[in-house]
PDB file of C-alpha atoms and ligand atoms in Angstrom:
ATOM      1  CA  MET A   1    -120.503 -41.590  -6.654  1.00 44.00           C
ATOM      2  CA  PRO A   2    -123.468 -41.639  -9.049  1.00 46.00           C
ATOM      3  CA  GLU A   3    -125.920 -38.896  -8.072  1.00 49.00           C
ATOM      4  CA  THR A   4    -128.884 -41.204  -7.610  1.00 81.00           C
ATOM      5  CA  TYR A   5    -127.359 -44.288  -5.988  1.00 95.00           C
ATOM      6  CA  HIS A   6    -128.225 -43.237  -2.448  1.00 96.00           C
ATOM      7  CA  ILE A   7    -128.502 -40.030  -0.414  1.00 97.00           C
ATOM      8  CA  PRO A   8    -126.656 -40.507   2.895  1.00 98.00           C
ATOM      9  CA  VAL A   9    -128.864 -40.024   5.948  1.00 98.00           C
ATOM     10  CA  LEU A  10    -127.767 -37.917   8.958  1.00 98.00           C
ATOM     11  CA  LEU A  11    -124.388 -37.388   7.263  1.00 98.00           C
ATOM     12  CA  GLU A  12    -123.118 -34.427   9.318  1.00 98.00           C
ATOM     13  CA  GLU A  13    -124.361 -35.978  12.535  1.00 98.00           C
ATOM     14  CA  VAL A  14    -122.589 -39.283  11.815  1.00 98.00           C
ATOM     15  CA  ILE A  15    -119.273 -37.600  11.015  1.00 98.00           C
ATOM     16  CA  GLN A  16    -119.479 -35.388  14.074  1.00 98.00           C
ATOM     17  CA  GLN A  17    -120.466 -38.242  16.384  1.00 98.00           C
ATOM     18  CA  LEU A  18    -117.712 -40.575  15.189  1.00 98.00           C
ATOM     19  CA  ASN A  19    -115.220 -38.029  16.558  1.00 98.00           C
ATOM     20  CA  ILE A  20    -112.769 -39.004  13.812  1.00 98.00           C
ATOM     21  CA  LYS A  21    -109.048 -39.190  14.502  1.00 98.00           C
ATOM     22  CA  PRO A  22    -107.297 -38.025  11.302  1.00 98.00           C
ATOM     23  CA  ASP A  23    -104.861 -40.951  11.259  1.00 98.00           C
ATOM     24  CA  GLY A  24    -107.396 -43.496  12.545  1.00 98.00           C
ATOM     25  CA  LEU A  25    -108.754 -46.748  11.169  1.00 98.00           C
ATOM     26  CA  TYR A  26    -112.499 -46.781  10.498  1.00 98.00           C
ATOM     27  CA  VAL A  27    -115.020 -49.323   9.262  1.00 98.00           C
ATOM     28  CA  ASP A  28    -118.088 -48.462   7.195  1.00 98.00           C
ATOM     29  CA  CYS A  29    -120.122 -51.686   7.405  1.00 98.00           C
ATOM     30  CA  THR A  30    -122.642 -50.552   4.775  1.00 98.00           C
ATOM     31  CA  PHE A  31    -120.774 -48.749   1.986  1.00 98.00           C
ATOM     32  CA  GLY A  32    -123.684 -48.485  -0.524  1.00 98.00           C
ATOM     33  CA  GLY A  33    -123.214 -45.306  -2.564  1.00 98.00           C
ATOM     34  CA  GLY A  34    -120.304 -44.354  -0.326  1.00 98.00           C
ATOM     35  CA  GLY A  35    -121.816 -41.088   0.966  1.00 98.00           C
ATOM     36  CA  HIS A  36    -120.854 -41.703   4.591  1.00 98.00           C
ATOM     37  CA  SER A  37    -117.507 -43.187   3.560  1.00 98.00           C
ATOM     38  CA  MET A  38    -116.677 -39.995   1.620  1.00 98.00           C
ATOM     39  CA  GLY A  39    -117.440 -37.981   4.737  1.00 98.00           C
ATOM     40  CA  ILE A  40    -115.116 -40.185   6.807  1.00 98.00           C
ATOM     41  CA  LEU A  41    -112.351 -39.975   4.177  1.00 98.00           C
ATOM     42  CA  LYS A  42    -112.561 -36.172   4.183  1.00 98.00           C
ATOM     43  CA  SER A  43    -111.833 -36.207   7.910  1.00 98.00           C
ATOM     44  CA  LEU A  44    -108.863 -38.585   7.579  1.00 98.00           C
ATOM     45  CA  ASN A  45    -105.328 -37.586   6.651  1.00 98.00           C
ATOM     46  CA  ALA A  46    -102.987 -39.569   4.389  1.00 98.00           C
ATOM     47  CA  ASN A  47    -102.276 -42.049   7.214  1.00 98.00           C
ATOM     48  CA  GLY A  48    -105.934 -42.770   7.926  1.00 98.00           C
ATOM     49  CA  LYS A  49    -107.624 -45.937   6.618  1.00 98.00           C
ATOM     50  CA  LEU A  50    -111.164 -47.002   5.809  1.00 98.00           C
ATOM     51  CA  ILE A  51    -112.436 -50.550   5.503  1.00 98.00           C
ATOM     52  CA  ALA A  52    -115.760 -50.578   3.640  1.00 98.00           C
ATOM     53  CA  PHE A  53    -118.076 -53.599   3.691  1.00 98.00           C
ATOM     54  CA  ASP A  54    -121.018 -54.177   1.359  1.00 98.00           C
ATOM     55  CA  GLN A  55    -122.470 -57.564   0.569  1.00 98.00           C
ATOM     56  CA  ASP A  56    -123.930 -56.208  -2.675  1.00 98.00           C
ATOM     57  CA  GLU A  57    -121.443 -56.420  -5.533  1.00 95.00           C
ATOM     58  CA  ALA A  58    -123.168 -53.399  -7.161  1.00 95.00           C
ATOM     59  CA  ALA A  59    -121.711 -51.125  -4.456  1.00 98.00           C
ATOM     60  CA  ARG A  60    -118.172 -51.845  -5.677  1.00 97.00           C
ATOM     61  CA  HIS A  61    -118.660 -49.448  -8.617  1.00 97.00           C
ATOM     62  CA  ASN A  62    -118.869 -46.550  -6.159  1.00 98.00           C
ATOM     63  CA  VAL A  63    -115.560 -47.279  -4.427  1.00 98.00           C
ATOM     64  CA  PRO A  64    -113.223 -44.316  -4.959  1.00 98.00           C
ATOM     65  CA  ASP A  65    -109.741 -44.714  -6.352  1.00 98.00           C
ATOM     66  CA  ASP A  66    -108.122 -43.967  -3.011  1.00 98.00           C
ATOM     67  CA  ALA A  67    -105.269 -45.996  -1.492  1.00 98.00           C
ATOM     68  CA  ARG A  68    -106.718 -45.464   1.992  1.00 98.00           C
ATOM     69  CA  VAL A  69    -109.825 -47.540   1.149  1.00 98.00           C
ATOM     70  CA  LEU A  70    -110.190 -51.297   1.287  1.00 97.00           C
ATOM     71  CA  PHE A  71    -113.498 -52.640  -0.049  1.00 98.00           C
ATOM     72  CA  VAL A  72    -114.780 -55.920   1.399  1.00 98.00           C
ATOM     73  CA  PRO A  73    -117.618 -57.458  -0.641  1.00 98.00           C
ATOM     74  CA  HIS A  74    -119.029 -59.492   2.247  1.00 98.00           C
ATOM     75  CA  ASN A  75    -121.563 -59.438   5.035  1.00 98.00           C
ATOM     76  CA  PHE A  76    -120.511 -57.255   7.968  1.00 98.00           C
ATOM     77  CA  ARG A  77    -121.282 -60.183  10.286  1.00 98.00           C
ATOM     78  CA  HIS A  78    -117.754 -61.347   9.353  1.00 98.00           C
ATOM     79  CA  LEU A  79    -116.104 -58.129  10.604  1.00 98.00           C
ATOM     80  CA  LYS A  80    -113.985 -59.639  13.359  1.00 98.00           C
ATOM     81  CA  ARG A  81    -112.874 -62.574  11.225  1.00 98.00           C
ATOM     82  CA  PHE A  82    -111.846 -60.206   8.455  1.00 98.00           C
ATOM     83  CA  LEU A  83    -109.851 -57.980  10.825  1.00 98.00           C
ATOM     84  CA  GLN A  84    -108.099 -61.027  12.316  1.00 97.00           C
ATOM     85  CA  LEU A  85    -107.213 -62.256   8.840  1.00 96.00           C
ATOM     86  CA  HIS A  86    -105.524 -58.916   8.174  1.00 94.00           C
ATOM     87  CA  ASN A  87    -103.780 -58.823  11.549  1.00 96.00           C
ATOM     88  CA  ILE A  88    -105.817 -55.831  12.670  1.00 97.00           C
ATOM     89  CA  LYS A  89    -106.542 -55.956  16.370  1.00 96.00           C
ATOM     90  CA  GLU A  90    -108.786 -52.957  16.890  1.00 98.00           C
ATOM     91  CA  VAL A  91    -110.299 -50.015  15.032  1.00 98.00           C
ATOM     92  CA  ASP A  92    -111.130 -46.408  15.966  1.00 98.00           C
ATOM     93  CA  GLY A  93    -114.724 -46.421  14.827  1.00 98.00           C
ATOM     94  CA  VAL A  94    -117.494 -48.447  13.208  1.00 98.00           C
ATOM     95  CA  LEU A  95    -120.490 -47.174  11.260  1.00 98.00           C
ATOM     96  CA  ALA A  96    -123.519 -49.147  10.084  1.00 98.00           C
ATOM     97  CA  ASP A  97    -126.340 -47.526   8.111  1.00 98.00           C
ATOM     98  CA  LEU A  98    -128.744 -50.443   7.945  1.00 98.00           C
ATOM     99  CA  GLY A  99    -131.258 -51.651   5.390  1.00 96.00           C
ATOM    100  CA  VAL A 100    -131.352 -51.306   1.616  1.00 96.00           C
ATOM    101  CA  SER A 101    -129.979 -48.491  -0.534  1.00 97.00           C
ATOM    102  CA  SER A 102    -132.158 -46.419  -2.852  1.00 96.00           C
ATOM    103  CA  HIS A 103    -130.280 -48.062  -5.708  1.00 96.00           C
ATOM    104  CA  GLN A 104    -131.370 -51.538  -4.603  1.00 96.00           C
ATOM    105  CA  PHE A 105    -134.897 -50.314  -4.079  1.00 95.00           C
ATOM    106  CA  ASN A 106    -135.068 -48.580  -7.479  1.00 95.00           C
ATOM    107  CA  GLU A 107    -133.620 -51.453  -9.516  1.00 95.00           C
ATOM    108  CA  ALA A 108    -136.711 -53.258 -10.770  1.00 95.00           C
ATOM    109  CA  ASN A 109    -135.059 -56.645 -11.209  1.00 95.00           C
ATOM    110  CA  ARG A 110    -133.788 -56.818  -7.599  1.00 97.00           C
ATOM    111  CA  GLY A 111    -137.366 -57.409  -6.487  1.00 97.00           C
ATOM    112  CA  PHE A 112    -137.289 -55.080  -3.450  1.00 97.00           C
ATOM    113  CA  SER A 113    -140.013 -52.716  -4.583  1.00 95.00           C
ATOM    114  CA  THR A 114    -143.729 -53.313  -4.978  1.00 94.00           C
ATOM    115  CA  ARG A 115    -143.707 -50.746  -7.825  1.00 93.00           C
ATOM    116  CA  PHE A 116    -142.236 -53.074 -10.435  1.00 95.00           C
ATOM    117  CA  GLU A 117    -142.957 -56.453 -11.958  1.00 95.00           C
ATOM    118  CA  ALA A 118    -140.006 -58.771 -11.351  1.00 97.00           C
ATOM    119  CA  ALA A 119    -139.030 -62.073  -9.760  1.00 98.00           C
ATOM    120  CA  LEU A 120    -139.522 -62.245  -5.967  1.00 98.00           C
ATOM    121  CA  ASP A 121    -135.807 -61.935  -5.208  1.00 98.00           C
ATOM    122  CA  MET A 122    -134.837 -59.351  -2.494  1.00 98.00           C
ATOM    123  CA  ARG A 123    -131.314 -60.686  -1.911  1.00 98.00           C
ATOM    124  CA  MET A 124    -128.766 -57.988  -1.114  1.00 98.00           C
ATOM    125  CA  ASP A 125    -126.037 -60.577  -1.672  1.00 98.00           C
ATOM    126  CA  GLN A 126    -126.773 -62.319  -4.934  1.00 97.00           C
ATOM    127  CA  ARG A 127    -124.364 -65.150  -4.118  1.00 98.00           C
ATOM    128  CA  GLN A 128    -126.852 -66.222  -1.477  1.00 98.00           C
ATOM    129  CA  GLU A 129    -129.285 -68.947  -2.574  1.00 98.00           C
ATOM    130  CA  ARG A 130    -132.465 -68.157  -0.707  1.00 98.00           C
ATOM    131  CA  THR A 131    -134.790 -65.623  -2.336  1.00 98.00           C
ATOM    132  CA  ALA A 132    -138.128 -64.124  -1.280  1.00 98.00           C
ATOM    133  CA  ALA A 133    -139.851 -66.685  -3.528  1.00 98.00           C
ATOM    134  CA  ASP A 134    -138.149 -69.480  -1.560  1.00 98.00           C
ATOM    135  CA  VAL A 135    -139.388 -68.021   1.731  1.00 98.00           C
ATOM    136  CA  LEU A 136    -142.938 -67.686   0.409  1.00 98.00           C
ATOM    137  CA  ASN A 137    -143.006 -71.181  -1.090  1.00 98.00           C
ATOM    138  CA  THR A 138    -141.280 -73.153   1.675  1.00 98.00           C
ATOM    139  CA  PHE A 139    -142.048 -71.551   5.055  1.00 98.00           C
ATOM    140  CA  SER A 140    -144.839 -73.154   7.072  1.00 98.00           C
ATOM    141  CA  GLU A 141    -148.062 -71.219   7.606  1.00 98.00           C
ATOM    142  CA  THR A 142    -147.030 -70.527  11.216  1.00 98.00           C
ATOM    143  CA  GLN A 143    -143.589 -69.287  10.182  1.00 98.00           C
ATOM    144  CA  LEU A 144    -145.140 -66.949   7.607  1.00 98.00           C
ATOM    145  CA  HIS A 145    -147.660 -65.708  10.159  1.00 98.00           C
ATOM    146  CA  LYS A 146    -144.926 -64.868  12.691  1.00 98.00           C
ATOM    147  CA  LEU A 147    -142.736 -63.311  10.024  1.00 98.00           C
ATOM    148  CA  PHE A 148    -145.385 -60.876   8.791  1.00 98.00           C
ATOM    149  CA  GLU A 149    -146.524 -60.105  12.318  1.00 98.00           C
ATOM    150  CA  GLN A 150    -143.077 -59.477  13.817  1.00 97.00           C
ATOM    151  CA  TYR A 151    -141.086 -57.983  10.951  1.00 97.00           C
ATOM    152  CA  GLY A 152    -143.895 -56.168   9.131  1.00 97.00           C
ATOM    153  CA  GLU A 153    -146.494 -55.509  11.845  1.00 96.00           C
ATOM    154  CA  VAL A 154    -149.050 -56.671   9.272  1.00 98.00           C
ATOM    155  CA  THR A 155    -152.442 -56.491  11.021  1.00 97.00           C
ATOM    156  CA  ASN A 156    -153.936 -59.610   9.426  1.00 98.00           C
ATOM    157  CA  ALA A 157    -150.705 -61.630   9.305  1.00 98.00           C
ATOM    158  CA  LYS A 158    -152.499 -64.911  10.064  1.00 98.00           C
ATOM    159  CA  THR A 159    -155.015 -64.500   7.236  1.00 98.00           C
ATOM    160  CA  LEU A 160    -152.234 -63.452   4.865  1.00 98.00           C
ATOM    161  CA  ALA A 161    -150.188 -66.552   5.736  1.00 98.00           C
ATOM    162  CA  ARG A 162    -153.198 -68.810   5.186  1.00 98.00           C
ATOM    163  CA  THR A 163    -153.920 -67.160   1.812  1.00 98.00           C
ATOM    164  CA  ILE A 164    -150.289 -67.588   0.699  1.00 98.00           C
ATOM    165  CA  VAL A 165    -150.275 -71.281   1.580  1.00 98.00           C
ATOM    166  CA  ALA A 166    -153.567 -71.848  -0.291  1.00 98.00           C
ATOM    167  CA  ALA A 167    -152.268 -69.957  -3.352  1.00 98.00           C
ATOM    168  CA  ARG A 168    -148.939 -71.772  -3.535  1.00 98.00           C
ATOM    169  CA  ASN A 169    -150.722 -75.129  -3.398  1.00 97.00           C
ATOM    170  CA  THR A 170    -152.132 -74.252  -6.826  1.00 97.00           C
ATOM    171  CA  ALA A 171    -148.910 -72.811  -8.286  1.00 97.00           C
ATOM    172  CA  PRO A 172    -145.633 -71.613  -6.727  1.00 98.00           C
ATOM    173  CA  LEU A 173    -145.356 -67.863  -6.156  1.00 98.00           C
ATOM    174  CA  GLN A 174    -142.641 -66.505  -8.439  1.00 98.00           C
ATOM    175  CA  THR A 175    -143.270 -62.869  -9.326  1.00 98.00           C
ATOM    176  CA  ILE A 176    -144.293 -59.669  -7.571  1.00 98.00           C
ATOM    177  CA  GLU A 177    -147.452 -59.262  -9.667  1.00 97.00           C
ATOM    178  CA  GLY A 178    -148.346 -62.926  -9.205  1.00 98.00           C
ATOM    179  CA  PHE A 179    -147.961 -62.547  -5.436  1.00 98.00           C
ATOM    180  CA  LYS A 180    -149.999 -59.330  -5.298  1.00 98.00           C
ATOM    181  CA  THR A 181    -152.798 -60.934  -7.303  1.00 97.00           C
ATOM    182  CA  ALA A 182    -152.768 -64.072  -5.138  1.00 98.00           C
ATOM    183  CA  VAL A 183    -153.301 -62.109  -1.913  1.00 98.00           C
ATOM    184  CA  HIS A 184    -155.411 -59.313  -3.426  1.00 98.00           C
ATOM    185  CA  ASP A 185    -158.580 -60.244  -1.521  1.00 98.00           C
ATOM    186  CA  VAL A 186    -156.989 -59.992   1.940  1.00 98.00           C
ATOM    187  CA  VAL A 187    -155.193 -56.633   1.503  1.00 98.00           C
ATOM    188  CA  LYS A 188    -156.206 -54.335   4.349  1.00 97.00           C
ATOM    189  CA  GLY A 189    -156.270 -50.536   4.179  1.00 96.00           C
ATOM    190  CA  ASN A 190    -154.055 -48.642   1.748  1.00 97.00           C
ATOM    191  CA  PRO A 191    -152.591 -51.303  -0.620  1.00 97.00           C
ATOM    192  CA  ALA A 192    -149.289 -49.426  -1.110  1.00 96.00           C
ATOM    193  CA  LYS A 193    -148.769 -49.246   2.660  1.00 96.00           C
ATOM    194  CA  TYR A 194    -149.895 -52.836   3.175  1.00 98.00           C
ATOM    195  CA  PHE A 195    -147.496 -54.230   0.568  1.00 98.00           C
ATOM    196  CA  ALA A 196    -144.676 -52.027   1.865  1.00 96.00           C
ATOM    197  CA  GLN A 197    -145.060 -53.737   5.273  1.00 97.00           C
ATOM    198  CA  VAL A 198    -145.299 -57.195   3.712  1.00 98.00           C
ATOM    199  CA  PHE A 199    -142.205 -56.588   1.550  1.00 98.00           C
ATOM    200  CA  GLN A 200    -140.265 -55.173   4.493  1.00 97.00           C
ATOM    201  CA  ALA A 201    -140.947 -58.359   6.449  1.00 98.00           C
ATOM    202  CA  LEU A 202    -139.835 -60.572   3.554  1.00 98.00           C
ATOM    203  CA  ARG A 203    -136.684 -58.501   2.982  1.00 98.00           C
ATOM    204  CA  ILE A 204    -135.683 -58.723   6.652  1.00 98.00           C
ATOM    205  CA  GLU A 205    -136.094 -62.507   6.550  1.00 98.00           C
ATOM    206  CA  VAL A 206    -134.379 -63.097   3.186  1.00 98.00           C
ATOM    207  CA  ASN A 207    -131.304 -61.136   4.303  1.00 98.00           C
ATOM    208  CA  ASP A 208    -131.404 -62.225   7.953  1.00 98.00           C
ATOM    209  CA  GLU A 209    -131.057 -58.544   8.792  1.00 98.00           C
ATOM    210  CA  LEU A 210    -131.641 -58.899  12.525  1.00 98.00           C
ATOM    211  CA  GLY A 211    -129.279 -61.867  12.797  1.00 98.00           C
ATOM    212  CA  ALA A 212    -126.490 -59.965  11.030  1.00 98.00           C
ATOM    213  CA  LEU A 213    -127.037 -56.876  13.204  1.00 98.00           C
ATOM    214  CA  LYS A 214    -126.919 -58.946  16.391  1.00 98.00           C
ATOM    215  CA  GLU A 215    -123.674 -60.603  15.326  1.00 98.00           C
ATOM    216  CA  LEU A 216    -122.133 -57.240  14.451  1.00 98.00           C
ATOM    217  CA  LEU A 217    -123.111 -55.700  17.790  1.00 98.00           C
ATOM    218  CA  GLU A 218    -121.671 -58.644  19.703  1.00 98.00           C
ATOM    219  CA  GLN A 219    -118.287 -58.107  18.024  1.00 98.00           C
ATOM    220  CA  LEU A 220    -118.070 -54.388  18.813  1.00 98.00           C
ATOM    221  CA  PRO A 221    -116.623 -54.672  22.351  1.00 97.00           C
ATOM    222  CA  GLN A 222    -113.732 -56.714  20.935  1.00 97.00           C
ATOM    223  CA  VAL A 223    -113.018 -54.776  17.752  1.00 98.00           C
ATOM    224  CA  LEU A 224    -113.242 -51.202  19.097  1.00 98.00           C
ATOM    225  CA  LYS A 225    -110.284 -49.493  20.724  1.00 98.00           C
ATOM    226  CA  SER A 226    -110.827 -47.841  24.049  1.00 98.00           C
ATOM    227  CA  GLY A 227    -112.319 -44.438  23.151  1.00 98.00           C
ATOM    228  CA  GLY A 228    -113.477 -45.783  19.768  1.00 98.00           C
ATOM    229  CA  ARG A 229    -117.053 -45.166  18.749  1.00 98.00           C
ATOM    230  CA  ALA A 230    -119.844 -47.155  17.109  1.00 98.00           C
ATOM    231  CA  ALA A 231    -122.564 -45.290  15.212  1.00 98.00           C
ATOM    232  CA  ILE A 232    -125.586 -47.281  14.064  1.00 98.00           C
ATOM    233  CA  ILE A 233    -128.471 -45.946  11.971  1.00 98.00           C
ATOM    234  CA  THR A 234    -131.631 -48.063  12.088  1.00 98.00           C
ATOM    235  CA  PHE A 235    -134.889 -47.765  10.179  1.00 96.00           C
ATOM    236  CA  HIS A 236    -137.373 -49.780  12.173  1.00 93.00           C
ATOM    237  CA  SER A 237    -138.163 -50.426  15.796  1.00 95.00           C
ATOM    238  CA  LEU A 238    -136.892 -54.028  15.981  1.00 95.00           C
ATOM    239  CA  GLU A 239    -133.413 -52.935  14.901  1.00 97.00           C
ATOM    240  CA  ASP A 240    -133.435 -49.867  17.129  1.00 97.00           C
ATOM    241  CA  ARG A 241    -134.438 -51.965  20.127  1.00 97.00           C
ATOM    242  CA  LEU A 242    -131.484 -54.325  19.570  1.00 97.00           C
ATOM    243  CA  VAL A 243    -129.017 -51.435  19.330  1.00 98.00           C
ATOM    244  CA  LYS A 244    -130.472 -49.645  22.342  1.00 97.00           C
ATOM    245  CA  GLN A 245    -130.402 -52.804  24.462  1.00 96.00           C
ATOM    246  CA  PHE A 246    -126.880 -53.720  23.408  1.00 97.00           C
ATOM    247  CA  PHE A 247    -125.416 -50.279  24.034  1.00 97.00           C
ATOM    248  CA  LYS A 248    -127.058 -50.250  27.440  1.00 95.00           C
ATOM    249  CA  LYS A 249    -125.804 -53.653  28.615  1.00 93.00           C
ATOM    250  CA  GLY A 250    -122.951 -54.556  26.280  1.00 92.00           C
ATOM    251  CA  SER A 251    -124.422 -58.023  25.867  1.00 92.00           C
ATOM    252  CA  PHE A 252    -127.569 -59.881  24.815  1.00 92.00           C
ATOM    253  CA  GLU A 253    -127.088 -62.519  27.474  1.00 86.00           C
ATOM    254  CA  GLU A 254    -129.306 -62.463  30.504  1.00 75.00           C
ATOM    255  CA  VAL A 255    -127.328 -62.264  33.736  1.00 66.00           C
ATOM    256  CA  ASP A 256    -128.371 -64.913  36.278  1.00 62.00           C
ATOM    257  CA  GLU A 257    -129.513 -63.134  39.368  1.00 62.00           C
ATOM    258  CA  ASN A 258    -127.636 -64.522  42.342  1.00 66.00           C
ATOM    259  CA  PRO A 259    -128.869 -62.872  45.535  1.00 64.00           C
ATOM    260  CA  PHE A 260    -125.709 -63.934  47.402  1.00 68.00           C
ATOM    261  CA  GLU A 261    -123.253 -62.357  45.027  1.00 66.00           C
ATOM    262  CA  MET A 262    -122.887 -58.810  43.836  1.00 61.00           C
ATOM    263  CA  THR A 263    -122.139 -59.892  40.277  1.00 60.00           C
ATOM    264  CA  THR A 264    -123.013 -57.268  37.727  1.00 63.00           C
ATOM    265  CA  ARG A 265    -121.643 -57.494  34.264  1.00 68.00           C
ATOM    266  CA  SER A 266    -119.760 -54.323  33.484  1.00 87.00           C
ATOM    267  CA  ASN A 267    -120.882 -52.570  30.349  1.00 93.00           C
ATOM    268  CA  PRO A 268    -117.974 -51.910  27.957  1.00 96.00           C
ATOM    269  CA  PHE A 269    -119.841 -48.918  26.492  1.00 97.00           C
ATOM    270  CA  LYS A 270    -120.605 -45.372  27.473  1.00 95.00           C
ATOM    271  CA  ALA A 271    -123.701 -44.036  25.724  1.00 94.00           C
ATOM    272  CA  ILE A 272    -122.932 -40.913  23.688  1.00 97.00           C
ATOM    273  CA  THR A 273    -126.540 -40.427  22.593  1.00 95.00           C
ATOM    274  CA  LYS A 274    -128.976 -40.814  25.476  1.00 92.00           C
ATOM    275  CA  LYS A 275    -131.823 -40.510  22.994  1.00 97.00           C
ATOM    276  CA  PRO A 276    -131.425 -41.438  19.321  1.00 98.00           C
ATOM    277  CA  ILE A 277    -130.578 -38.634  16.894  1.00 98.00           C
ATOM    278  CA  GLU A 278    -133.282 -38.232  14.245  1.00 98.00           C
ATOM    279  CA  PRO A 279    -133.289 -36.291  10.954  1.00 98.00           C
ATOM    280  CA  SER A 280    -134.453 -32.678  11.015  1.00 98.00           C
ATOM    281  CA  GLY A 281    -137.659 -31.617   9.269  1.00 98.00           C
ATOM    282  CA  ASP A 282    -135.469 -30.119   6.545  1.00 98.00           C
ATOM    283  CA  GLU A 283    -133.642 -33.395   5.923  1.00 98.00           C
ATOM    284  CA  ILE A 284    -136.917 -35.326   5.775  1.00 98.00           C
ATOM    285  CA  LYS A 285    -138.229 -32.826   3.209  1.00 98.00           C
ATOM    286  CA  ARG A 286    -135.064 -33.193   1.107  1.00 97.00           C
ATOM    287  CA  ASN A 287    -134.916 -36.964   1.535  1.00 97.00           C
ATOM    288  CA  PRO A 288    -138.232 -38.559   2.598  1.00 95.00           C
ATOM    289  CA  ARG A 289    -136.537 -41.963   2.972  1.00 94.00           C
ATOM    290  CA  SER A 290    -134.687 -40.573   5.995  1.00 97.00           C
ATOM    291  CA  ARG A 291    -137.899 -40.151   7.987  1.00 97.00           C
ATOM    292  CA  SER A 292    -137.676 -43.285  10.137  1.00 97.00           C
ATOM    293  CA  ALA A 293    -133.892 -43.095  10.715  1.00 98.00           C
ATOM    294  CA  LYS A 294    -132.523 -43.270  14.266  1.00 98.00           C
ATOM    295  CA  LEU A 295    -128.829 -42.848  15.035  1.00 98.00           C
ATOM    296  CA  ARG A 296    -127.398 -44.246  18.248  1.00 98.00           C
ATOM    297  CA  VAL A 297    -123.769 -43.835  19.245  1.00 98.00           C
ATOM    298  CA  ALA A 298    -121.710 -45.497  21.964  1.00 98.00           C
ATOM    299  CA  GLU A 299    -118.069 -45.246  22.992  1.00 98.00           C
ATOM    300  CA  LYS A 300    -115.933 -48.147  24.141  1.00 98.00           C
ATOM    301  CA  ILE A 301    -114.641 -47.406  27.620  1.00 96.00           C
TER     302      ILE A 301
HETATM  303  C1  LIG B 401    -128.752 -47.838   3.550  1.00 66.41           C
HETATM  304  S1  LIG B 401    -127.526 -48.420   2.455  1.00 66.41           S
HETATM  305  C2  LIG B 401    -126.077 -47.557   2.950  1.00 66.41           C
HETATM  306  C3  LIG B 401    -125.865 -46.285   2.225  1.00 66.41           C
HETATM  307  C4  LIG B 401    -124.537 -45.616   2.515  1.00 66.41           C
HETATM  308  N1  LIG B 401    -124.390 -45.269   3.899  1.00 66.41           N
HETATM  309  C5  LIG B 401    -124.380 -44.384   1.645  1.00 66.41           C
HETATM  310  O1  LIG B 401    -124.100 -43.312   2.175  1.00 66.41           O
HETATM  311  O2  LIG B 401    -124.542 -44.500   0.429  1.00 66.41           O
HETATM  312  C6  LIG B 401    -127.180 -50.017   3.070  1.00 66.41           C
HETATM  313  C7  LIG B 401    -126.110 -50.770   2.278  1.00 66.41           C
HETATM  314  O3  LIG B 401    -125.567 -51.749   3.138  1.00 66.41           O
HETATM  315  C8  LIG B 401    -125.556 -52.997   2.525  1.00 66.41           C
HETATM  316  N2  LIG B 401    -125.808 -53.973   3.582  1.00 66.41           N
HETATM  317  C9  LIG B 401    -126.938 -54.130   4.312  1.00 66.41           C
HETATM  318  N3  LIG B 401    -126.799 -55.115   5.203  1.00 66.41           N
HETATM  319  C10 LIG B 401    -125.532 -55.586   5.059  1.00 66.41           C
HETATM  320  C11 LIG B 401    -124.774 -56.615   5.706  1.00 66.41           C
HETATM  321  N4  LIG B 401    -125.300 -57.370   6.663  1.00 66.41           N
HETATM  322  N5  LIG B 401    -123.492 -56.793   5.307  1.00 66.41           N
HETATM  323  C12 LIG B 401    -122.933 -56.050   4.320  1.00 66.41           C
HETATM  324  N6  LIG B 401    -123.613 -55.077   3.663  1.00 66.41           N
HETATM  325  C13 LIG B 401    -124.894 -54.847   4.027  1.00 66.41           C
HETATM  326  C14 LIG B 401    -126.604 -52.961   1.456  1.00 66.41           C
HETATM  327  O4  LIG B 401    -126.251 -53.826   0.401  1.00 66.41           O
HETATM  328  C15 LIG B 401    -126.623 -51.488   1.047  1.00 66.41           C
HETATM  329  O5  LIG B 401    -125.785 -51.250  -0.049  1.00 66.41           O
END
């Protein structure tokens, strides 16, 4: 693994919490630089297997030459379909370490970082058509407003949306610098922090990050063996809320309250972490990007 691709977050905690069976079958939904995958492989014997998903083709270069590993260059929302295709009924554990890798963030031309001048891209999967520029140039003012408010917690989301629509009526927004200049007058507070929130919101939308997470969670009760564990690392509150809610109820569906029947949906999960595990002060010092990480773990009953 190249030294700088990505530093795995909460590595020891993840490996410990997955409670790895040496001859088990595990899925790393977010292979990236392969840091967590290497940890899983170290705990597996020659009969163990690891299926590693990453929708970014760049991650493939980090895949070790190891017969126990199968790399899947697709979105983890297709997990169940992929397992079915390979006649795999259930697995012993699933890990997802959400968001972008440091590599994606540090590659100027991927368009994830406000530090560089590049096209407004932000696609993790470059086979996908829709880019950040498409979102900025085609979403309605209301859609943009909601997007910046919900995914970025941008304080003046409405004003920002209005400014974007006015700017794109003159010329389409194509580049990071062009975008920053167009909205310069409505930036509030520290510009670096402001643009980080704005870019986070765009990235979540471009990659449908919450949609993919929801679909993954909904598949877990079917793909995990009894006693198998799911470990999910999130980096912002919207993701963490989805994971927390799903592990608590085992479903996103509301149960109709019928006062005449004692129908309660049984939760297929037992919570292993009552509260999320967070990085230690030491880890945050070593790897500042770990600071907002939250690890939640559940076991299939
Ligand atoms: C935070 S990094 C994971 C780093 C990895 N755990 C490591 O130790 O190097 C997230 C990775 O997951 C990928 N990814 C994010 N969402 C995905 C999805 N829905 N499907 C497949 N891969 C995804 C990204 O392309 C990125 O490479």
